[in-house]
Amino acid sequence: MNPRELYGDIDIYLFDQLLKGRIVKGMRILDAGCGSGRNLVYFLRSGFEVYAIDHSEEAIADVRRLGAELAADWSDEYAQVQSIDKISFLNESFDVVISNAVLHFADHDAHFQRMLYELWRVLRPGGLLFVRLASSIGIEDRVIPLGQHRYRLPDRSIRFLMDEERLLKMTEKLQGILLEPLKTVNVANQRCMTTWVMKKPHILFFDPIEEMQHEQDTSPEPTSFS
């Protein structure tokens, strides 16, 4: 079997986590915002317990077909139409949570935080959160602010962008453990994509989700922008 057949179109930075031995058989995986399942081919072929959610019914239909083709014990219940800011799974359900090119579609800061909190909530202590998202790192002077951390990029797309300071501050708030430094790829000065990989600690000194939800409750309502 050639590598493309085995791994599909897996994100190269997620593949890097496999090479580093951070994702191994026996782990339960959630791909939150799975799209058509580009990152799931290897995991399905290799017998991982894989769950996938996406807001798109068409995307979930694609993942269900992929699962039926590649996984011997596949059930369509493993792939569900769900919103990432309100995930149905119980607390601490997964060993690995993948969020690839999803969080930068947040409508505003509170929406971003809700999605991130949900990803963190369903992750088990000791588990791995893998995030790739658009950022302003390296193109700060090329993006046009639209309010609520949304920007127009040089490629004309509009994205919710984090910067290095905010990513590190959010890591600290979650009590997350960075498994490696933030890594950012600049695509011809048109957009930048940052890889953010955290481990959830086994011991929490306070409940970061509860604390940050309280911050949301006391913050002003977001402003809408056209």
Short mmCIF file of C-alpha atoms in Angstrom, two decimals:
data_model
loop_
_atom_site.label_atom_id
_atom_site.label_comp_id
_atom_site.label_asym_id
_atom_site.label_seq_id
_atom_site.Cartn_x
_atom_site.Cartn_y
_atom_site.Cartn_z
CA MET A 1 0.00 0.00 0.00
CA ASN A 2 1.46 3.38 -0.98
CA PRO A 3 1.64 6.21 1.59
CA ARG A 4 -1.13 8.22 -0.10
CA GLU A 5 -3.50 5.27 0.13
CA LEU A 6 -2.60 4.63 3.77
CA TYR A 7 -2.65 8.23 5.04
CA GLY A 8 -4.95 9.99 2.58
CA ASP A 9 -4.66 13.78 2.58
CA ILE A 10 -3.75 14.03 6.28
CA ASP A 11 -2.50 17.42 7.42
CA ILE A 12 1.29 17.24 7.48
CA TYR A 13 1.45 18.71 10.99
CA LEU A 14 -1.00 16.11 12.29
CA PHE A 15 1.14 13.47 10.59
CA ASP A 16 4.07 14.94 12.53
CA GLN A 17 2.24 14.10 15.79
CA LEU A 18 1.98 10.49 14.62
CA LEU A 19 5.69 10.39 13.85
CA LYS A 20 6.45 11.74 17.32
CA GLY A 21 4.44 8.91 18.91
CA ARG A 22 1.83 11.17 20.50
CA ILE A 23 -1.12 9.41 18.83
CA VAL A 24 -1.06 5.63 19.23
CA LYS A 25 -3.47 2.76 18.81
CA GLY A 26 -6.00 2.42 21.59
CA MET A 27 -6.66 6.14 21.74
CA ARG A 28 -10.17 7.48 21.18
CA ILE A 29 -10.19 10.32 18.64
CA LEU A 30 -12.60 13.16 17.89
CA ASP A 31 -12.23 15.19 14.71
CA ALA A 32 -14.24 18.33 15.46
CA GLY A 33 -14.98 20.05 12.17
CA CYS A 34 -13.98 16.97 10.19
CA GLY A 35 -15.02 18.15 6.73
CA SER A 36 -15.01 15.18 4.37
CA GLY A 37 -12.57 13.26 6.58
CA ARG A 38 -9.22 14.15 5.07
CA ASN A 39 -7.47 13.55 8.40
CA LEU A 40 -9.23 10.29 9.26
CA VAL A 41 -8.07 7.80 6.61
CA TYR A 42 -5.12 6.41 8.57
CA PHE A 43 -7.03 6.25 11.85
CA LEU A 44 -9.97 4.43 10.26
CA ARG A 45 -7.70 1.98 8.45
CA SER A 46 -5.69 1.30 11.60
CA GLY A 47 -8.55 0.42 13.94
CA PHE A 48 -8.69 3.59 16.04
CA GLU A 49 -12.01 4.44 17.69
CA VAL A 50 -12.85 7.49 15.60
CA TYR A 51 -15.66 10.01 16.05
CA ALA A 52 -16.31 12.96 13.77
CA ILE A 53 -18.57 16.00 13.92
CA ASP A 54 -19.28 18.80 11.47
CA HIS A 55 -22.07 21.31 10.88
CA SER A 56 -22.35 20.15 7.25
CA GLU A 57 -24.68 17.24 6.49
CA GLU A 58 -22.87 16.68 3.20
CA ALA A 59 -19.50 16.41 4.97
CA ILE A 60 -20.86 13.92 7.51
CA ALA A 61 -22.33 11.84 4.67
CA ASP A 62 -18.84 11.73 3.11
CA VAL A 63 -17.26 10.63 6.40
CA ARG A 64 -19.89 7.92 6.87
CA ARG A 65 -19.10 6.53 3.42
CA LEU A 66 -15.39 6.68 4.20
CA GLY A 67 -15.86 4.92 7.53
CA ALA A 68 -17.99 2.17 5.98
CA GLU A 69 -15.27 1.62 3.39
CA LEU A 70 -12.24 1.62 5.69
CA ALA A 71 -13.30 0.51 9.19
CA ALA A 72 -14.53 -3.03 9.83
CA ASP A 73 -16.72 -2.16 12.81
CA TRP A 74 -17.94 1.22 11.56
CA SER A 75 -21.29 2.64 12.63
CA ASP A 76 -22.80 5.82 11.22
CA GLU A 77 -23.32 6.95 14.82
CA TYR A 78 -19.59 7.70 14.92
CA ALA A 79 -20.11 10.66 12.55
CA GLN A 80 -22.72 13.24 13.52
CA VAL A 81 -23.94 16.65 12.43
CA GLN A 82 -23.11 18.86 15.39
CA SER A 83 -22.00 22.39 16.19
CA ILE A 84 -18.56 22.66 17.74
CA ASP A 85 -19.72 25.25 20.24
CA LYS A 86 -22.16 22.73 21.73
CA ILE A 87 -20.73 19.21 21.52
CA SER A 88 -22.99 16.43 22.74
CA PHE A 89 -20.28 14.16 24.14
CA LEU A 90 -19.62 13.85 27.86
CA ASN A 91 -16.73 15.49 29.66
CA GLU A 92 -13.34 13.80 29.19
CA SER A 93 -14.52 11.45 26.43
CA PHE A 94 -11.50 11.52 24.10
CA ASP A 95 -7.73 10.97 24.19
CA VAL A 96 -7.15 13.13 21.09
CA VAL A 97 -9.22 16.05 19.81
CA ILE A 98 -8.44 17.43 16.35
CA SER A 99 -9.50 20.90 15.22
CA ASN A 100 -8.03 21.54 11.80
CA ALA A 101 -8.80 24.85 10.05
CA VAL A 102 -11.99 25.40 12.05
CA LEU A 103 -11.58 27.92 14.88
CA HIS A 104 -10.73 30.80 12.55
CA PHE A 105 -14.35 30.75 11.36
CA ALA A 106 -15.50 32.10 14.74
CA ASP A 107 -17.95 35.00 14.48
CA HIS A 108 -16.46 36.87 17.44
CA ASP A 109 -14.32 36.34 20.53
CA ALA A 110 -17.05 34.75 22.68
CA HIS A 111 -17.85 32.30 19.87
CA PHE A 112 -14.17 31.34 19.57
CA GLN A 113 -13.95 30.74 23.30
CA ARG A 114 -17.12 28.62 23.35
CA MET A 115 -15.72 26.35 20.65
CA LEU A 116 -12.35 26.07 22.35
CA TYR A 117 -13.93 25.34 25.75
CA GLU A 118 -15.98 22.53 24.24
CA LEU A 119 -12.89 20.95 22.66
CA TRP A 120 -11.11 21.16 26.01
CA ARG A 121 -14.11 19.87 27.97
CA VAL A 122 -14.40 16.61 26.02
CA LEU A 123 -10.63 15.97 26.20
CA ARG A 124 -9.39 13.57 28.87
CA PRO A 125 -6.65 14.57 31.33
CA GLY A 126 -3.36 13.71 29.67
CA GLY A 127 -5.03 14.01 26.27
CA LEU A 128 -3.80 15.84 23.17
CA LEU A 129 -5.50 18.85 21.58
CA PHE A 130 -4.28 19.47 18.03
CA VAL A 131 -5.32 22.81 16.53
CA ARG A 132 -4.42 24.46 13.24
CA LEU A 133 -5.89 27.88 12.66
CA ALA A 134 -5.29 31.10 10.78
CA SER A 135 -3.37 33.71 12.75
CA SER A 136 -1.97 37.19 12.32
CA ILE A 137 1.54 36.02 13.24
CA GLY A 138 3.92 37.34 10.59
CA ILE A 139 1.36 39.39 8.64
CA GLU A 140 0.27 41.84 11.32
CA ASP A 141 0.73 44.83 9.02
CA ARG A 142 -1.10 43.19 6.10
CA VAL A 143 -4.46 42.37 7.70
CA ILE A 144 -7.37 44.82 8.02
CA PRO A 145 -9.25 44.76 11.36
CA LEU A 146 -13.04 44.48 11.18
CA GLY A 147 -13.71 44.22 14.92
CA GLN A 148 -14.04 41.32 17.39
CA HIS A 149 -10.67 39.90 16.21
CA ARG A 150 -11.99 39.38 12.69
CA TYR A 151 -9.77 40.57 9.84
CA ARG A 152 -9.68 40.80 6.08
CA LEU A 153 -6.60 38.93 4.88
CA PRO A 154 -4.50 39.83 1.83
CA ASP A 155 -6.18 36.91 -0.03
CA ARG A 156 -9.51 38.78 0.56
CA SER A 157 -10.90 36.14 2.91
CA ILE A 158 -12.27 37.16 6.32
CA ARG A 159 -11.07 35.21 9.33
CA PHE A 160 -11.03 35.36 13.12
CA LEU A 161 -7.32 35.69 13.91
CA MET A 162 -5.33 34.95 17.02
CA ASP A 163 -1.85 36.29 17.67
CA GLU A 164 1.00 34.67 19.59
CA GLU A 165 0.32 36.57 22.82
CA ARG A 166 -3.35 35.58 22.91
CA LEU A 167 -2.61 31.94 22.07
CA LEU A 168 -0.09 31.71 24.87
CA LYS A 169 -2.42 33.48 27.28
CA MET A 170 -5.24 31.07 26.36
CA THR A 171 -2.88 28.12 26.91
CA GLU A 172 -2.13 29.47 30.37
CA LYS A 173 -5.81 29.99 31.19
CA LEU A 174 -6.62 26.42 30.21
CA GLN A 175 -3.61 25.21 32.23
CA GLY A 176 -2.54 23.52 29.02
CA ILE A 177 0.96 22.18 28.47
CA LEU A 178 2.48 23.19 25.14
CA LEU A 179 4.05 20.10 23.62
CA GLU A 180 6.11 22.21 21.25
CA PRO A 181 6.48 25.88 20.35
CA LEU A 182 3.81 27.51 18.22
CA LYS A 183 4.64 26.93 14.56
CA THR A 184 3.41 29.30 11.87
CA VAL A 185 3.55 28.90 8.10
CA ASN A 186 3.37 32.07 6.01
CA VAL A 187 1.73 31.35 2.65
CA ALA A 188 3.18 33.96 0.30
CA ASN A 189 2.15 36.76 2.70
CA GLN A 190 -1.49 36.01 1.83
CA ARG A 191 -2.36 34.12 5.02
CA CYS A 192 -0.63 32.46 7.96
CA MET A 193 -1.53 29.13 9.57
CA THR A 194 -0.41 28.32 13.12
CA THR A 195 -0.16 24.88 14.71
CA TRP A 196 -1.07 24.81 18.41
CA VAL A 197 -0.57 21.49 20.23
CA MET A 198 -1.45 21.15 23.92
CA LYS A 199 -1.64 18.42 26.51
CA LYS A 200 -4.40 18.59 29.12
CA PRO A 201 -2.91 18.27 32.62
CA HIS A 202 -3.90 15.44 34.94
CA ILE A 203 -4.27 17.81 37.89
CA LEU A 204 -6.23 21.06 37.60
CA PHE A 205 -5.81 23.74 40.26
CA PHE A 206 -9.17 25.25 39.27
CA ASP A 207 -11.79 24.60 36.60
CA PRO A 208 -10.67 26.79 33.66
CA ILE A 209 -13.87 26.17 31.71
CA GLU A 210 -16.07 27.36 34.56
CA GLU A 211 -13.89 30.41 35.15
CA MET A 212 -13.78 31.45 31.50
CA GLN A 213 -17.52 30.92 31.07
CA HIS A 214 -17.98 33.32 33.97
CA GLU A 215 -15.80 35.84 32.12
CA GLN A 216 -18.05 35.45 29.07
CA ASP A 217 -21.19 35.97 31.13
CA THR A 218 -19.86 39.27 32.47
CA SER A 219 -18.48 40.58 29.16
CA PRO A 220 -20.42 42.96 26.89
CA GLU A 221 -22.42 41.62 23.97
CA PRO A 222 -20.38 41.34 20.72
CA THR A 223 -20.92 43.89 18.01
CA SER A 224 -22.10 42.69 14.59
CA PHE A 225 -20.13 43.70 11.51
CA SER A 226 -21.19 43.34 7.92
#
